[in-house]
Tab-separated table of C-alpha atoms and ligand atoms in Angstrom:
chain	number	residue	atom	x	y	z
A	815	MET	CA	96.260	74.263	84.347
A	816	PHE	CA	95.594	77.087	81.770
A	817	LYS	CA	96.041	76.692	77.971
A	818	ILE	CA	98.123	79.422	76.436
A	819	THR	CA	98.675	77.935	72.904
A	820	ASP	CA	97.873	74.703	71.415
A	821	ASN	CA	101.069	73.343	72.725
A	822	VAL	CA	101.786	75.329	75.911
A	823	SER	CA	100.028	75.349	79.177
A	824	TRP	CA	100.592	77.392	82.419
A	825	VAL	CA	100.798	74.823	85.223
A	826	GLY	CA	101.814	77.229	88.058
A	827	LYS	CA	100.446	78.554	91.376
A	828	ILE	CA	98.647	81.800	91.998
A	829	ASP	CA	99.664	82.912	95.526
A	830	TRP	CA	96.892	85.420	96.725
A	831	GLU	CA	98.160	85.316	100.296
A	832	LEU	CA	101.703	86.165	99.791
A	833	ARG	CA	102.637	89.521	101.531
A	834	LYS	CA	106.360	89.095	102.136
A	835	PHE	CA	108.725	87.698	99.740
A	836	HIS	CA	112.625	87.012	100.109
A	837	GLY	CA	112.016	86.532	103.736
A	838	GLU	CA	110.955	89.950	104.834
A	839	GLU	CA	112.775	91.882	102.172
A	840	TYR	CA	110.032	92.531	99.499
A	841	THR	CA	106.384	93.474	100.298
A	842	ALA	CA	104.073	91.622	97.788
A	843	ASN	CA	101.041	93.625	98.476
A	844	ARG	CA	99.110	92.268	95.477
A	845	GLY	CA	100.397	88.669	95.995
A	846	SER	CA	102.290	86.833	93.264
A	847	SER	CA	102.349	83.708	91.234
A	848	TYR	CA	105.003	81.053	90.484
A	849	ASN	CA	104.600	80.335	86.800
A	850	SER	CA	105.531	76.872	85.515
A	851	TYR	CA	104.798	75.963	81.845
A	852	LEU	CA	104.234	72.735	80.114
A	853	ILE	CA	105.062	72.234	76.571
A	854	ARG	CA	103.545	69.402	74.569
A	855	ASP	CA	105.216	69.168	71.265
A	856	LYS	CA	106.493	65.772	70.036
A	857	LYS	CA	108.497	65.842	73.222
A	858	THR	CA	106.873	67.008	76.676
A	859	VAL	CA	108.878	69.679	78.503
A	860	LEU	CA	108.360	71.332	81.868
A	861	ILE	CA	109.761	74.790	82.230
A	862	ASP	CA	110.367	75.536	85.964
A	863	THR	CA	108.154	74.511	88.899
A	864	VAL	CA	106.786	76.475	91.898
A	865	TRP	CA	107.706	77.580	95.461
A	866	LEU	CA	108.364	74.799	97.918
A	867	PRO	CA	105.238	75.369	100.147
A	868	PHE	CA	103.131	74.452	96.954
A	869	SER	CA	105.183	71.472	95.930
A	870	LYS	CA	102.928	68.706	96.749
A	871	GLU	CA	99.852	70.692	95.214
A	872	PHE	CA	101.879	71.284	92.180
A	873	VAL	CA	102.780	67.728	91.582
A	874	ALA	CA	99.295	66.402	92.335
A	875	ASP	CA	97.780	68.879	89.932
A	876	LEU	CA	100.529	67.997	87.188
A	877	LYS	CA	99.525	64.342	87.638
A	878	LYS	CA	95.789	65.185	86.899
A	879	GLU	CA	97.116	66.648	83.549
A	880	ILE	CA	99.677	64.211	82.367
A	881	ASP	CA	101.502	60.982	83.206
A	882	LEU	CA	104.588	62.375	84.870
A	883	LYS	CA	106.599	59.731	83.159
A	884	THR	CA	105.732	61.289	79.715
A	885	ILE	CA	107.942	64.243	80.709
A	886	ASP	CA	110.978	64.182	78.535
A	887	TYR	CA	112.877	67.189	79.897
A	888	ILE	CA	112.736	69.641	82.528
A	889	ILE	CA	114.192	73.125	82.040
A	890	VAL	CA	115.316	75.032	85.110
A	891	ASN	CA	115.826	78.553	84.051
A	892	HIS	CA	116.733	79.652	87.518
A	893	GLY	CA	117.493	77.577	90.718
A	894	GLU	CA	116.063	79.919	93.537
A	895	VAL	CA	113.584	78.071	95.495
A	896	ASP	CA	110.436	79.941	94.378
A	897	HIS	CA	110.930	78.146	91.103
A	898	SER	CA	112.892	75.052	91.782
A	899	GLY	CA	111.087	74.305	95.084
A	900	ALA	CA	108.855	71.394	93.736
A	901	LEU	CA	111.728	69.511	92.182
A	902	LEU	CA	112.385	67.394	95.201
A	903	ASP	CA	108.863	65.975	95.089
A	904	LEU	CA	108.696	65.891	91.348
A	905	MET	CA	112.124	64.011	91.074
A	906	MET	CA	110.940	61.429	93.491
A	907	GLU	CA	108.460	60.445	90.866
A	908	ILE	CA	110.657	60.667	87.853
A	909	PRO	CA	114.212	60.570	89.078
A	910	GLU	CA	115.836	59.883	85.734
A	911	THR	CA	114.413	62.740	83.872
A	912	PRO	CA	117.043	65.027	82.384
A	913	ILE	CA	117.209	68.678	83.676
A	914	TYR	CA	118.561	71.270	81.520
A	915	CYS	CA	120.062	74.368	83.146
A	916	SER	CA	123.177	76.715	83.041
A	917	LYS	CA	126.430	75.809	84.488
A	918	LYS	CA	125.915	78.070	87.427
A	919	GLY	CA	122.392	76.360	87.551
A	920	VAL	CA	124.033	72.974	88.406
A	921	GLU	CA	125.980	74.730	91.054
A	922	SER	CA	122.711	76.202	92.437
A	923	LEU	CA	120.707	73.025	92.291
A	924	LYS	CA	123.388	70.921	93.913
A	925	GLY	CA	123.832	73.670	96.567
A	926	HIS	CA	120.169	73.868	97.377
A	927	TYR	CA	119.165	70.160	97.189
A	928	HIS	CA	122.353	68.123	97.558
A	929	THR	CA	120.988	65.517	95.112
A	930	ASP	CA	122.201	63.586	92.276
A	931	TRP	CA	119.867	64.413	89.374
A	932	ASN	CA	120.558	64.068	85.793
A	933	LEU	CA	121.756	67.618	85.229
A	934	ASN	CA	122.730	68.831	81.761
A	935	ILE	CA	124.455	72.125	81.095
A	936	VAL	CA	123.335	74.396	78.297
A	937	LYS	CA	124.738	77.730	77.183
A	938	THR	CA	123.771	80.492	74.963
A	939	GLY	CA	122.844	79.324	71.548
A	940	ASP	CA	122.342	75.676	72.408
A	941	THR	CA	119.189	74.161	71.192
A	942	LEU	CA	116.892	71.150	71.993
A	943	ASP	CA	114.756	69.835	69.184
A	944	ILE	CA	111.408	68.956	70.566
A	945	GLY	CA	109.369	68.273	67.444
A	946	GLU	CA	107.441	71.096	65.604
A	947	GLY	CA	109.652	73.596	67.681
A	948	THR	CA	112.964	74.113	68.980
A	949	LEU	CA	114.062	75.308	72.400
A	950	THR	CA	116.951	77.864	72.403
A	951	PHE	CA	118.753	78.685	75.609
A	952	LEU	CA	119.924	82.239	76.405
A	953	GLU	CA	122.213	82.560	79.463
A	954	ALA	CA	121.128	85.653	81.404
A	955	PRO	CA	123.573	85.948	84.256
A	956	MET	CA	122.616	88.441	86.999
A	957	LEU	CA	119.055	88.760	85.816
A	958	HIS	CA	118.936	88.492	88.678
A	959	TRP	CA	121.107	85.568	89.969
A	960	PRO	CA	124.291	84.143	88.288
A	961	ASP	CA	122.465	81.062	87.065
A	962	THR	CA	119.596	82.634	85.276
A	963	MET	CA	118.762	81.784	81.771
A	964	PHE	CA	115.840	82.420	79.313
A	965	THR	CA	114.434	79.774	77.053
A	966	TYR	CA	112.789	80.559	73.605
A	967	TYR	CA	110.312	78.245	71.994
A	968	SER	CA	110.282	78.725	68.303
A	969	LYS	CA	106.950	77.144	67.274
A	970	ASP	CA	104.951	79.753	69.315
A	971	ALA	CA	107.638	82.430	69.424
A	972	ILE	CA	107.483	82.503	73.245
A	973	LEU	CA	110.343	83.754	75.435
A	974	PHE	CA	110.351	82.061	78.935
A	975	SER	CA	112.164	84.769	80.707
A	976	ASN	CA	111.978	83.607	84.390
A	977	ASP	CA	112.335	86.551	86.813
A	978	GLY	CA	112.939	89.021	83.914
A	979	PHE	CA	109.877	91.092	83.033
A	980	GLY	CA	108.159	89.556	85.930
A	981	GLN	CA	105.893	91.294	88.691
A	982	HIS	CA	104.753	90.256	92.042
A	983	TYR	CA	101.088	90.494	91.042
A	984	ALA	CA	98.527	87.797	91.644
A	985	SER	CA	95.789	87.734	88.975
A	986	GLU	CA	93.447	85.080	87.515
A	987	ALA	CA	93.385	87.146	84.377
A	988	MET	CA	96.796	85.887	83.344
A	989	TYR	CA	97.472	88.359	80.503
A	990	ASN	CA	98.809	91.789	80.465
A	991	ASP	CA	95.981	93.273	78.408
A	992	LYS	CA	93.374	91.848	80.974
A	993	VAL	CA	94.490	93.438	84.108
A	994	ASP	CA	94.487	97.029	85.361
A	995	GLN	CA	97.244	98.798	83.457
A	996	SER	CA	98.208	101.061	86.382
A	997	GLU	CA	98.501	98.167	88.804
A	998	LEU	CA	100.583	96.247	86.296
A	999	TYR	CA	102.948	99.190	85.693
A	1000	GLN	CA	103.364	99.764	89.403
A	1001	GLU	CA	104.228	96.134	90.121
A	1002	ALA	CA	106.561	95.754	87.303
A	1003	LEU	CA	108.395	99.031	88.094
A	1004	LYS	CA	108.609	98.084	91.876
A	1005	TYR	CA	110.170	94.647	90.696
A	1006	TYR	CA	112.610	96.344	88.604
A	1007	ALA	CA	113.563	99.088	91.108
A	1008	ASN	CA	113.797	96.726	94.092
A	1009	ILE	CA	115.380	93.595	92.489
A	1010	LEU	CA	116.933	94.490	89.043
A	1011	THR	CA	118.518	97.938	89.556
A	1012	PRO	CA	122.006	96.689	90.555
A	1013	PHE	CA	122.070	94.677	87.364
A	1014	SER	CA	120.929	97.459	84.976
A	1015	ALA	CA	124.091	97.225	82.783
A	1016	GLN	CA	123.595	93.489	82.372
A	1017	VAL	CA	119.938	94.081	81.525
A	1018	THR	CA	120.851	96.437	78.743
A	1019	ARG	CA	123.534	94.212	77.290
A	1020	LYS	CA	121.213	91.095	77.515
A	1021	ILE	CA	118.263	92.839	75.859
A	1022	LYS	CA	120.515	94.128	73.025
A	1023	GLU	CA	121.927	90.664	72.589
A	1024	ILE	CA	118.520	89.111	72.367
A	1025	LEU	CA	117.261	91.743	69.938
A	1026	GLY	CA	120.298	91.119	67.838
A	1027	PHE	CA	118.949	87.550	67.193
A	1028	ASN	CA	115.795	88.930	65.520
A	1029	LEU	CA	113.613	86.370	66.920
A	1030	PRO	CA	109.929	86.837	66.329
A	1031	LEU	CA	108.199	87.385	69.604
A	1032	LYS	CA	104.549	86.672	70.306
A	1033	MET	CA	104.706	86.233	74.035
A	1034	ILE	CA	107.018	86.839	77.014
A	1035	CYS	CA	106.119	84.410	79.766
A	1036	PRO	CA	107.784	85.320	83.078
A	1037	SER	CA	107.878	83.249	86.184
A	1038	HIS	CA	105.949	85.804	88.273
A	1039	GLY	CA	102.823	87.771	87.408
A	1040	VAL	CA	100.972	88.120	84.121
A	1041	ILE	CA	102.046	86.970	80.623
A	1042	TRP	CA	103.039	89.803	78.136
A	1043	ARG	CA	101.015	88.846	75.041
A	1044	ASP	CA	99.705	92.255	74.000
A	1045	ASN	CA	102.711	94.095	72.460
A	1046	PRO	CA	105.226	92.126	74.459
A	1047	ALA	CA	107.956	94.555	73.299
A	1048	GLN	CA	106.539	97.368	75.427
A	1049	ILE	CA	108.054	95.780	78.588
A	1050	VAL	CA	111.320	95.204	76.701
A	1051	GLU	CA	111.447	98.820	75.808
A	1052	GLN	CA	110.467	99.816	79.282
A	1053	TYR	CA	113.278	97.814	80.728
A	1054	LEU	CA	115.695	99.635	78.489
A	1055	LYS	CA	114.389	102.951	79.905
A	1056	TRP	CA	114.566	101.683	83.418
A	1057	ALA	CA	118.171	100.404	82.910
A	1058	ASP	CA	119.436	103.706	81.648
A	1059	ASN	CA	119.813	105.756	84.842
A	1060	TYR	CA	116.175	106.254	85.009
A	1061	GLN	CA	114.594	109.330	86.562
A	1062	GLU	CA	111.402	111.257	86.502
A	1063	ASN	CA	110.833	114.969	87.473
A	1064	GLN	CA	110.426	114.009	91.103
A	1065	VAL	CA	111.986	114.706	94.547
A	1066	THR	CA	111.543	112.145	97.392
A	1067	ILE	CA	112.065	113.200	100.984
A	1068	ILE	CA	112.623	110.329	103.381
A	1069	TYR	CA	112.940	110.810	107.146
A	1070	ASP	CA	112.382	109.144	110.459
A	1071	THR	CA	111.459	111.244	113.358
A	1072	MET	CA	110.724	110.701	117.219
A	1073	TRP	CA	108.987	113.868	118.338
A	1074	ASP	CA	108.348	115.341	114.885
A	1075	GLY	CA	111.278	117.672	114.832
A	1076	THR	CA	112.884	116.092	111.892
A	1077	GLY	CA	109.389	115.757	110.323
A	1078	LYS	CA	109.026	119.460	110.587
A	1079	MET	CA	112.324	120.010	108.816
A	1080	ALA	CA	111.082	117.826	105.964
A	1081	GLN	CA	107.864	119.701	105.639
A	1082	ALA	CA	109.853	123.021	105.426
A	1083	ILE	CA	112.179	121.524	102.794
A	1084	SER	CA	109.131	120.506	100.787
A	1085	LYS	CA	107.739	123.958	101.024
A	1086	GLY	CA	110.975	125.526	99.897
A	1087	ILE	CA	111.015	123.269	96.759
A	1088	LYS	CA	107.342	124.085	95.914
A	1089	SER	CA	107.980	127.879	96.267
A	1090	VAL	CA	110.416	127.921	93.432
A	1091	ASN	CA	109.354	124.935	91.314
A	1092	ASP	CA	105.796	124.008	90.750
A	1093	ASP	CA	106.442	121.339	88.263
A	1094	VAL	CA	108.588	118.833	90.125
A	1095	VAL	CA	106.632	116.109	91.892
A	1096	ILE	CA	107.397	116.079	95.756
A	1097	LYS	CA	106.882	112.958	97.641
A	1098	GLN	CA	107.441	112.674	101.430
A	1099	TYR	CA	107.715	109.627	103.415
A	1100	ASN	CA	108.101	108.928	107.166
A	1101	VAL	CA	109.908	105.671	106.453
A	1102	GLY	CA	109.251	104.457	109.938
A	1103	ARG	CA	105.642	103.983	108.940
A	1104	SER	CA	105.939	103.315	105.267
A	1105	ASP	CA	106.295	100.301	103.057
A	1106	MET	CA	109.903	100.131	102.343
A	1107	ASN	CA	109.815	98.749	98.903
A	1108	ASP	CA	107.276	101.278	97.703
A	1109	VAL	CA	109.506	104.085	98.962
A	1110	ILE	CA	112.316	102.574	97.084
A	1111	SER	CA	110.239	102.556	93.892
A	1112	GLU	CA	109.784	106.358	94.395
A	1113	ILE	CA	113.408	106.862	94.988
A	1114	PHE	CA	114.062	104.913	91.727
A	1115	LYS	CA	111.944	107.585	89.952
A	1116	SER	CA	113.523	110.516	91.672
A	1117	LYS	CA	116.247	112.868	90.576
A	1118	PHE	CA	116.880	114.188	94.115
A	1119	VAL	CA	116.479	112.357	97.423
A	1120	LEU	CA	116.653	114.171	100.832
A	1121	ALA	CA	117.073	112.037	103.897
A	1122	GLY	CA	116.630	113.018	107.649
A	1123	SER	CA	116.815	111.490	111.029
A	1124	PRO	CA	117.335	112.639	114.538
A	1125	THR	CA	120.282	111.292	116.541
A	1126	ILE	CA	119.776	108.321	118.734
A	1127	ASN	CA	122.738	106.830	120.669
A	1128	LYS	CA	125.292	108.555	118.395
A	1129	GLY	CA	123.474	107.029	115.355
A	1130	ILE	CA	120.603	107.089	112.877
A	1131	LEU	CA	117.169	106.063	113.713
A	1132	SER	CA	116.487	102.471	112.623
A	1133	GLY	CA	113.704	103.298	110.175
A	1134	LEU	CA	116.004	105.367	108.039
A	1135	ALA	CA	119.178	103.355	108.689
A	1136	GLY	CA	117.510	100.317	107.468
A	1137	ILE	CA	116.212	101.817	104.110
A	1138	LEU	CA	119.759	103.464	103.469
A	1139	GLU	CA	121.298	100.037	103.849
A	1140	VAL	CA	119.049	98.606	101.241
A	1141	ILE	CA	119.455	101.731	98.894
A	1142	LYS	CA	123.256	101.290	99.305
A	1143	GLY	CA	122.944	97.752	97.824
A	1144	LEU	CA	120.868	98.904	94.939
A	1145	GLN	CA	123.297	101.762	93.723
A	1146	PHE	CA	120.973	104.056	92.001
A	1147	LYS	CA	122.582	106.157	89.430
A	1148	ASN	CA	122.201	109.800	88.314
A	1149	LYS	CA	120.663	111.097	91.601
A	1150	LYS	CA	121.601	113.980	93.912
A	1151	ALA	CA	120.981	113.943	97.712
A	1152	ALA	CA	121.176	115.933	100.915
A	1153	ALA	CA	120.981	115.146	104.677
A	1154	PHE	CA	119.242	116.793	107.692
A	1155	GLY	CA	118.059	115.952	111.145
A	1156	THR	CA	117.559	117.151	114.804
A	1157	TYR	CA	119.436	116.416	117.935
A	1158	GLY	CA	119.370	116.862	121.634
A	1159	TRP	CA	123.200	116.671	122.623
A	1160	SER	CA	125.662	114.800	120.587
A	1161	GLY	CA	124.129	115.323	116.964
A	1162	GLU	CA	126.035	112.714	114.721
A	1163	SER	CA	123.070	111.624	112.622
A	1164	PRO	CA	123.084	114.242	109.781
A	1165	ALA	CA	126.770	113.756	109.035
A	1166	LEU	CA	126.365	109.899	109.131
A	1167	ILE	CA	123.419	110.171	106.740
A	1168	LYS	CA	125.581	112.145	104.390
A	1169	GLU	CA	128.236	109.513	104.358
A	1170	GLU	CA	125.633	106.937	103.918
A	1171	LEU	CA	124.155	108.819	100.926
A	1172	LYS	CA	127.614	108.936	99.439
A	1173	LYS	CA	128.001	105.211	99.723
A	1174	CYS	CA	124.494	104.764	98.015
A	1175	GLY	CA	126.135	106.205	94.975
A	1176	PHE	CA	124.301	109.748	95.182
A	1177	ASP	CA	125.897	113.088	94.239
A	1178	VAL	CA	125.562	114.656	97.950
A	1179	LEU	CA	125.187	118.377	98.554
A	1180	ASP	CA	127.456	119.759	101.299
A	1181	ASP	CA	124.354	121.700	102.668
A	1182	THR	CA	123.655	119.249	105.582
A	1183	ILE	CA	121.239	120.836	108.095
A	1184	LYS	CA	121.352	120.135	111.823
A	1185	SER	CA	118.910	121.410	114.187
A	1186	LEU	CA	119.504	121.490	118.031
A	1187	TRP	CA	116.059	120.509	119.588
A	1188	ASN	CA	113.003	121.323	117.742
A	1189	PRO	CA	113.657	123.486	114.630
A	1190	ASN	CA	113.369	127.084	115.365
A	1191	GLU	CA	112.622	129.765	112.945
A	1192	GLU	CA	116.163	130.042	111.770
A	1193	VAL	CA	116.366	126.291	111.092
A	1194	ILE	CA	113.032	126.335	109.307
A	1195	GLY	CA	114.460	129.110	107.203
A	1196	SER	CA	117.565	127.089	106.364
A	1197	CYS	CA	115.348	124.189	105.398
A	1198	MET	CA	113.263	126.394	103.095
A	1199	ASP	CA	116.587	127.651	101.720
A	1200	LEU	CA	117.834	124.107	100.977
A	1201	GLY	CA	114.357	123.277	99.420
A	1202	ARG	CA	114.685	126.328	97.113
A	1203	LYS	CA	118.056	125.158	96.051
A	1204	VAL	CA	116.864	121.553	95.403
A	1205	GLY	CA	113.834	123.192	93.529
A	1206	GLU	CA	116.262	125.261	91.341
A	1207	LEU	CA	118.539	122.292	90.652
A	1208	CYS	CA	115.570	120.213	89.440
A	1209	LYS	CA	114.632	122.832	86.807
B	927	FEO	FE1	111.634	84.409	91.353
B	927	FEO	FE2	114.988	84.771	91.545
B	927	FEO	O1	113.373	84.128	91.859
């Protein structure tokens, strides 16, 4: 338990050991937290719970803090198991307690748990008077699931934003102003790039809608990572930038390679870029050896992406094929791309990569480079030429 205001306490779980999230899809290299909040106004309200493996610990800790029977309402901002996972154990203790969630939240909770809890649907603008303060509900569909909603507590001007504005970032410091700012920025960006990118249009619309309410805002309490108490508007403004076809002056070269032939092509492209453009940031990743989510964060920041792989069994090496599949789902906007790769006999890979890059939503150059065997001087020259063209396009 950690007191945030006179009325509001954090009752979640910091998960220092987490390294893989969403199955194996997301690398949580700095751990995470599952933030649950307890409001003690005239009514007692629990907002979200924690992930299933910590369910019993969560309920036991909560019992030390309050008599569970004094909880008047439970708010489920989002039904995914990292936030609703402790409900089964909790509702065994207080089965009649009303749960408030969105219409889609009812479907999600019933779909996950197949129980008959006292579920109550709320929609944007609905309120719950809990004493000195009022809870106002704001549906936020696709931030990042259809059922997601935010809850605003008027007395302390706190927005409980669930996954929105979150970070997979374990810290006992709890607040944004008490942690390393560079780490926090990296984790917030990684979270946006890897989870929220496909829903950027909804992010922009929802933020503008919320800003239209002119609610005072002292804190944003997300369900992962630290609480935004120092200038909470900073992360809202940052989200508006990230949602607006974000790019920095960066080129990212991603490749997979068997015997370093495609790796040499990547090096030559990089040299070509550098030879004509000393300002653009060039990053290069052998994706077979790199953290996929960190690479995706770099692609998110890029204006140009080059992707290469040798041909294997008429296809693309799995390291590159895997990350392209993920990028396809994220649908980054406002980025150019090109393909390259070596081959020994059939040579399908570069053309396949080009088609995949188009499906990713990139504006793809026709300058695909194929190298039979190890790149010779002529191929290295072509890679340098492609690099120079990319460098010029990035000016
Ligand atoms: Fe943190 Fe969508 O769950």
